[in-house]
């Protein structure tokens, strides 16, 4: 199968037919290929969370249809059938450590697999390998998750999702509040799951450097609509438009823009440090003149 | 649950919105007391008419309003059904084991139903038209005389206001936790009773843990902002009694008199 | 320059936990922007709480503007210090924006009429006056932090402590809050302590203190601190963007004999290099 997920003209209205009604998604169509690494960006309230919750059947479309791994969800899908959709889609929510509840770390990680009917022994096996994946030491297995540090709790929560062996993994700002080291470790884990385990990764983020460094496809949302889809290079090619979407440029593009503003002829904005350094070294070698 | 109105606030600028919270609170209490004096169709009809006018004056459409309290109506029907089945007296219409239905229990059941409905309606109007903060302030004003006997009125009001302020936060958190556990394969609201009770644990433990965290952080922040003693603080807001309050009270007192006159 | 905060030989541990600070000393100069950096769990937030008397010292002394931090002086000290905490949700006490700003004033029994003036002025200061009726549920994280800052401005303190105040915000919100604090600091001649693991936030400080496992391992101007990129990486922090770029340039044969410059100076240097050849 070449596509993991497709949205066809999906509209979602919260609290339809009440004075609180809000259109959170408007006529969204989107294809996410199998084993892709897709970043979904957009300012707060642009509809990113609503979009990804459809992939996990936590929300049903008000109009249109969503297809996930060959199964179709529409407004007519009964709630009873939704659990089946979720088995192969793992979702790491923002601040996922808030969902921990079991007495021990290992029990909490086993919780997901067991809900889908996996035997105790297999769940334990899955939990142990998930712990290894996220870099949690085995000695923590019998500890209470509430005695761990914030960063460790976050890993337990992520392990709890990975233990279900999802084919699609949704990460909703997985590094919010982490320090730089924790940030890098989680993002490298996502990359590894994508490269080695062939997972389809969907990353909701505000960190444009992560978009550049990890994503193969970028989806930009604004006011419940998808306004642009493409590679990071295509998305960030027009800085004015990026700012208009209330987004930032990646650090290197932003720094390059400052160089351009002060008269250094960078040309097309580079996205990574390496590209920027290469460009500058070329300029130095060519002995280019400034516009002054 | 999305249409559920009980306990929610709907911004607006209607007659009822503009009344002072202390008078709305007292009027609601008064109305509930009057309800218990009504005992025949005519007296209930008078109260129903009054509440209909109040809803009209609150700027909320009656249809929307009724839809919003529908989930509670099922609860009342259940309660009333038990009441009917287990009470005796009057002519027996139907009997099965310990259960019986009599003409009197039917009539009583009907009145109880109306009573519940009226109480729910007045309290829903109160919360729909009054911000949580104003309700807390209303409580504070109403209870002020108790300060004389060293009752911690201001502490109570502050607690109430903070509790109400955190309702949406905790609701949001509950929604997220529900979703997180759903995506880990929990089936909320289906299966046997035992299964449902078990399913509540992964929801309640994180919810309480979160609430305790909020409470700890909030108390630190309050301390840092110079909070030490809730009984010695000045007050930013006051709500003044208005003409609308006086008029409303007159109407309610009149209807109260009417109920006393109409009852058997 | 006067030291507005003196931390003298303090030791502290949480109940049932090993010693976090052992004989730590630190001074904060009046009017400076001091960044306290370190990874999560390094003890930097605890230090802020000790300064504000929110945790009780076991050993040593902390003096804030001439007053010893103890039970007796606690309210006076909290009049001098405004704190913005990490979680925007957990410091919003009032039911609406204006009630929240009023909270600190009510605690100090400020007269109602005066209170209304101060609340209005403070909210206008942070551009949130138009949002005065909003409830916290209808505000973004950044807007809530603005309200928290208004609540502090209302009390005209001498010191603002930002305790990871931007770590839960998106990059725009983060920049926005830092600019706001910078503006307020300049206008009111305040001292700012920002506790952070965001290196780019620390780069804007006058002075940086590096904390690791409860120890002060370095203390200097940003230029010096950020020149030592190995040290930053060792304790789990990033090198600032400009240092990373300088290192990358070195890899391409463009050599700068410094490991760190702030972006303004680095841009000037690159510009000169490109035009001189």
GROMACS .gro file of N, CA, C and O in nm, chain A residues 44 95 177-181 206 243 246-248 251-252 255 258-259 262 264 273-274 276-278 280-281 284 287-288 290 292, chain C residues 39-40 167-168 170-172 197 233-238 241-242 244-245 248-249 252 254 263 266-267 270-271 273-275 277:
model
  248
   44UNK      N    1  -0.101   2.819   1.682
   44UNK     CA    2  -0.192   2.762   1.780
   44UNK      C    3  -0.337   2.789   1.736
   44UNK      O    4  -0.370   2.902   1.704
   95UNK      N    5   0.250   1.655   2.638
   95UNK     CA    6   0.269   1.621   2.779
   95UNK      C    7   0.207   1.485   2.812
   95UNK      O    8   0.120   1.473   2.898
  177UNK      N    9   0.873   2.143   2.662
  177UNK     CA   10   0.919   2.152   2.801
  177UNK      C   11   1.047   2.073   2.831
  177UNK      O   12   1.098   2.080   2.942
  178UNK      N   13   1.098   1.997   2.734
  178UNK     CA   14   1.221   1.922   2.760
  178UNK      C   15   1.343   2.011   2.739
  178UNK      O   16   1.339   2.107   2.664
  179UNK      N   17   1.453   1.976   2.804
  179UNK     CA   18   1.576   2.052   2.779
  179UNK      C   19   1.640   2.002   2.649
  179UNK      O   20   1.597   1.901   2.592
  180UNK      N   21   1.742   2.074   2.599
  180UNK     CA   22   1.796   2.041   2.467
  180UNK      C   23   1.837   1.895   2.452
  180UNK      O   24   1.813   1.834   2.347
  181UNK      N   25   1.896   1.835   2.555
  181UNK     CA   26   1.939   1.697   2.542
  181UNK      C   27   1.818   1.605   2.527
  181UNK      O   28   1.814   1.520   2.438
  206UNK      N   29   0.604   2.306   1.661
  206UNK     CA   30   0.631   2.448   1.639
  206UNK      C   31   0.779   2.470   1.611
  206UNK      O   32   0.822   2.582   1.590
  243UNK      N   33   0.586   3.413   0.759
  243UNK     CA   34   0.554   3.505   0.868
  243UNK      C   35   0.405   3.535   0.871
  243UNK      O   36   0.345   3.549   0.976
  246UNK      N   37   0.200   3.325   1.069
  246UNK     CA   38   0.240   3.335   1.209
  246UNK      C   39   0.334   3.221   1.247
  246UNK      O   40   0.326   3.166   1.357
  247UNK      N   41   0.420   3.182   1.153
  247UNK     CA   42   0.519   3.079   1.182
  247UNK      C   43   0.658   3.142   1.178
  247UNK      O   44   0.674   3.256   1.135
  248UNK      N   45   0.755   3.066   1.222
  248UNK     CA   46   0.893   3.113   1.217
  248UNK      C   47   0.968   3.045   1.104
  248UNK      O   48   0.925   2.942   1.053
  251UNK      N   49   1.618   2.822   1.208
  251UNK     CA   50   1.724   2.913   1.257
  251UNK      C   51   1.816   2.961   1.147
  251UNK      O   52   1.850   3.079   1.138
  252UNK      N   53   1.859   2.868   1.058
  252UNK     CA   54   1.955   2.907   0.955
  252UNK      C   55   1.893   3.002   0.853
  252UNK      O   56   1.956   3.098   0.810
  255UNK      N   57   1.869   3.339   1.018
  255UNK     CA   58   1.998   3.407   1.025
  255UNK      C   59   2.039   3.456   0.885
  255UNK      O   60   2.086   3.569   0.869
  258UNK      N   61   1.868   3.768   0.800
  258UNK     CA   62   1.932   3.885   0.862
  258UNK      C   63   2.054   3.927   0.781
  258UNK      O   64   2.081   4.047   0.765
  259UNK      N   65   2.128   3.828   0.730
  259UNK     CA   66   2.245   3.860   0.646
  259UNK      C   67   2.199   3.933   0.519
  259UNK      O   68   2.258   4.034   0.478
  262UNK      N   69   2.116   4.285   0.585
  262UNK     CA   70   2.229   4.375   0.605
  262UNK      C   71   2.317   4.381   0.479
  262UNK      O   72   2.428   4.434   0.484
  264UNK      N   73   2.423   4.116   0.258
  264UNK     CA   74   2.504   4.005   0.209
  264UNK      C   75   2.417   3.926   0.109
  264UNK      O   76   2.309   3.881   0.144
  273UNK      N   77   2.242   2.462   0.885
  273UNK     CA   78   2.369   2.529   0.915
  273UNK      C   79   2.471   2.497   0.808
  273UNK      O   80   2.544   2.584   0.761
  274UNK      N   81   2.471   2.370   0.767
  274UNK     CA   82   2.569   2.328   0.668
  274UNK      C   83   2.550   2.404   0.536
  274UNK      O   84   2.647   2.455   0.479
  276UNK      N   85   2.410   2.694   0.497
  276UNK     CA   86   2.445   2.835   0.516
  276UNK      C   87   2.596   2.854   0.517
  276UNK      O   88   2.651   2.945   0.452
  277UNK      N   89   2.668   2.764   0.589
  277UNK     CA   90   2.813   2.775   0.597
  277UNK      C   91   2.875   2.759   0.458
  277UNK      O   92   2.967   2.832   0.421
  278UNK      N   93   2.821   2.664   0.380
  278UNK     CA   94   2.871   2.644   0.244
  278UNK      C   95   2.853   2.771   0.162
  278UNK      O   96   2.946   2.818   0.094
  280UNK      N   97   2.817   3.081   0.262
  280UNK     CA   98   2.905   3.191   0.305
  280UNK      C   99   3.048   3.166   0.257
  280UNK      O  100   3.114   3.258   0.207
  281UNK      N  101   3.095   3.041   0.268
  281UNK     CA  102   3.234   3.013   0.227
  281UNK      C  103   3.249   3.037   0.076
  281UNK      O  104   3.352   3.086   0.031
  284UNK      N  105   3.275   3.409   0.027
  284UNK     CA  106   3.407   3.458   0.067
  284UNK      C  107   3.509   3.426  -0.043
  284UNK      O  108   3.590   3.510  -0.081
  287UNK      N  109   3.473   3.632  -0.350
  287UNK     CA  110   3.500   3.773  -0.327
  287UNK      C  111   3.386   3.860  -0.377
  287UNK      O  112   3.405   3.959  -0.446
  288UNK      N  113   3.266   3.813  -0.350
  288UNK     CA  114   3.148   3.885  -0.396
  288UNK      C  115   3.140   4.023  -0.333
  288UNK      O  116   3.195   4.048  -0.226
  290UNK      N  117   2.909   4.345  -0.183
  290UNK     CA  118   2.779   4.371  -0.124
  290UNK      C  119   2.705   4.470  -0.210
  290UNK      O  120   2.761   4.532  -0.299
  292UNK      N  121   2.592   4.748  -0.126
  292UNK     CA  122   2.606   4.888  -0.084
  292UNK      C  123   2.667   4.976  -0.192
  292UNK      O  124   2.759   4.939  -0.258
  595UNK      N  125   2.045   2.219   3.291
  595UNK     CA  126   1.940   2.130   3.238
  595UNK      C  127   1.832   2.106   3.343
  595UNK      O  128   1.844   2.149   3.457
  596UNK      N  129   1.722   2.039   3.301
  596UNK     CA  130   1.614   2.010   3.395
  596UNK      C  131   1.669   1.931   3.513
  596UNK      O  132   1.747   1.839   3.495
  723UNK      N  133   0.910   2.831   2.864
  723UNK     CA  134   0.940   2.697   2.813
  723UNK      C  135   0.816   2.623   2.761
  723UNK      O  136   0.828   2.529   2.686
  724UNK      N  137   0.697   2.666   2.803
  724UNK     CA  138   0.578   2.599   2.750
  724UNK      C  139   0.512   2.677   2.636
  724UNK      O  140   0.402   2.645   2.595
  726UNK      N  141   0.510   2.853   2.237
  726UNK     CA  142   0.569   2.830   2.106
  726UNK      C  143   0.672   2.940   2.079
  726UNK      O  144   0.677   3.040   2.151
  727UNK      N  145   0.758   2.921   1.976
  727UNK     CA  146   0.870   3.014   1.958
  727UNK      C  147   0.826   3.161   1.947
  727UNK      O  148   0.893   3.249   1.999
  728UNK      N  149   0.713   3.182   1.883
  728UNK     CA  150   0.665   3.320   1.872
  728UNK      C  151   0.629   3.377   2.007
  728UNK      O  152   0.667   3.489   2.042
  753UNK      N  153   1.658   2.688   3.011
  753UNK     CA  154   1.754   2.603   2.943
  753UNK      C  155   1.759   2.640   2.795
  753UNK      O  156   1.811   2.567   2.713
  789UNK      N  157   2.775   2.157   2.612
  789UNK     CA  158   2.726   2.028   2.565
  789UNK      C  159   2.740   1.921   2.672
  789UNK      O  160   2.654   1.835   2.685
  790UNK      N  161   2.848   1.931   2.750
  790UNK     CA  162   2.867   1.835   2.858
  790UNK      C  163   2.750   1.833   2.955
  790UNK      O  164   2.710   1.728   3.003
  791UNK      N  165   2.694   1.950   2.985
  791UNK     CA  166   2.585   1.952   3.082
  791UNK      C  167   2.449   1.947   3.013
  791UNK      O  168   2.347   1.977   3.073
  792UNK      N  169   2.446   1.906   2.888
  792UNK     CA  170   2.318   1.880   2.822
  792UNK      C  171   2.252   2.001   2.762
  792UNK      O  172   2.132   2.000   2.735
  793UNK      N  173   2.325   2.108   2.743
  793UNK     CA  174   2.265   2.226   2.681
  793UNK      C  175   2.319   2.242   2.538
  793UNK      O  176   2.422   2.186   2.504
  794UNK      N  177   2.246   2.317   2.459
  794UNK     CA  178   2.292   2.342   2.322
  794UNK      C  179   2.395   2.453   2.322
  794UNK      O  180   2.394   2.540   2.408
  797UNK      N  181   2.314   2.928   1.854
  797UNK     CA  182   2.314   2.910   1.709
  797UNK      C  183   2.441   2.967   1.645
  797UNK      O  184   2.502   2.904   1.559
  798UNK      N  185   2.481   3.087   1.689
  798UNK     CA  186   2.597   3.150   1.625
  798UNK      C  187   2.724   3.069   1.646
  798UNK      O  188   2.806   3.058   1.555
  800UNK      N  189   2.735   2.747   1.670
  800UNK     CA  190   2.725   2.633   1.578
  800UNK      C  191   2.765   2.675   1.437
  800UNK      O  192   2.832   2.602   1.365
  801UNK      N  193   2.723   2.796   1.400
  801UNK     CA  194   2.755   2.844   1.265
  801UNK      C  195   2.905   2.869   1.252
  801UNK      O  196   2.967   2.834   1.150
  804UNK      N  197   3.069   2.546   1.200
  804UNK     CA  198   3.045   2.495   1.065
  804UNK      C  199   3.130   2.569   0.962
  804UNK      O  200   3.182   2.509   0.867
  805UNK      N  201   3.144   2.701   0.983
  805UNK     CA  202   3.227   2.780   0.891
  805UNK      C  203   3.372   2.734   0.896
  805UNK      O  204   3.441   2.726   0.794
  808UNK      N  205   3.447   2.466   0.682
  808UNK     CA  206   3.456   2.500   0.540
  808UNK      C  207   3.578   2.589   0.513
  808UNK      O  208   3.588   2.653   0.408
  810UNK      N  209   3.655   2.871   0.669
  810UNK     CA  210   3.640   3.013   0.701
  810UNK      C  211   3.663   3.028   0.851
  810UNK      O  212   3.580   2.987   0.932
  819UNK      N  213   2.464   3.751   1.736
  819UNK     CA  214   2.434   3.752   1.593
  819UNK      C  215   2.471   3.884   1.526
  819UNK      O  216   2.521   3.884   1.414
  822UNK      N  217   2.841   3.876   1.457
  822UNK     CA  218   2.874   3.774   1.358
  822UNK      C  219   2.833   3.821   1.217
  822UNK      O  220   2.907   3.803   1.120
  823UNK      N  221   2.716   3.884   1.210
  823UNK     CA  222   2.670   3.935   1.080
  823UNK      C  223   2.768   4.040   1.029
  823UNK      O  224   2.809   4.037   0.912
  826UNK      N  225   3.082   3.864   0.901
  826UNK     CA  226   3.061   3.796   0.772
  826UNK      C  227   3.052   3.899   0.660
  826UNK      O  228   3.112   3.884   0.553
  827UNK      N  229   2.981   4.008   0.688
  827UNK     CA  230   2.961   4.111   0.588
  827UNK      C  231   3.096   4.170   0.545
  827UNK      O  232   3.124   4.186   0.426
  829UNK      N  233   3.387   4.029   0.577
  829UNK     CA  234   3.465   3.925   0.511
  829UNK      C  235   3.428   3.913   0.364
  829UNK      O  236   3.512   3.905   0.275
  830UNK      N  237   3.297   3.916   0.339
  830UNK     CA  238   3.247   3.898   0.203
  830UNK      C  239   3.283   4.020   0.116
  830UNK      O  240   3.317   4.006   0.000
  831UNK      N  241   3.276   4.140   0.175
  831UNK     CA  242   3.298   4.259   0.093
  831UNK      C  243   3.447   4.296   0.078
  831UNK      O  244   3.485   4.362  -0.016
  833UNK      N  245   3.710   4.098   0.030
  833UNK     CA  246   3.793   4.016  -0.058
  833UNK      C  247   3.808   4.077  -0.198
  833UNK      O  248   3.713   4.135  -0.249
   0.00000   0.00000   0.00000
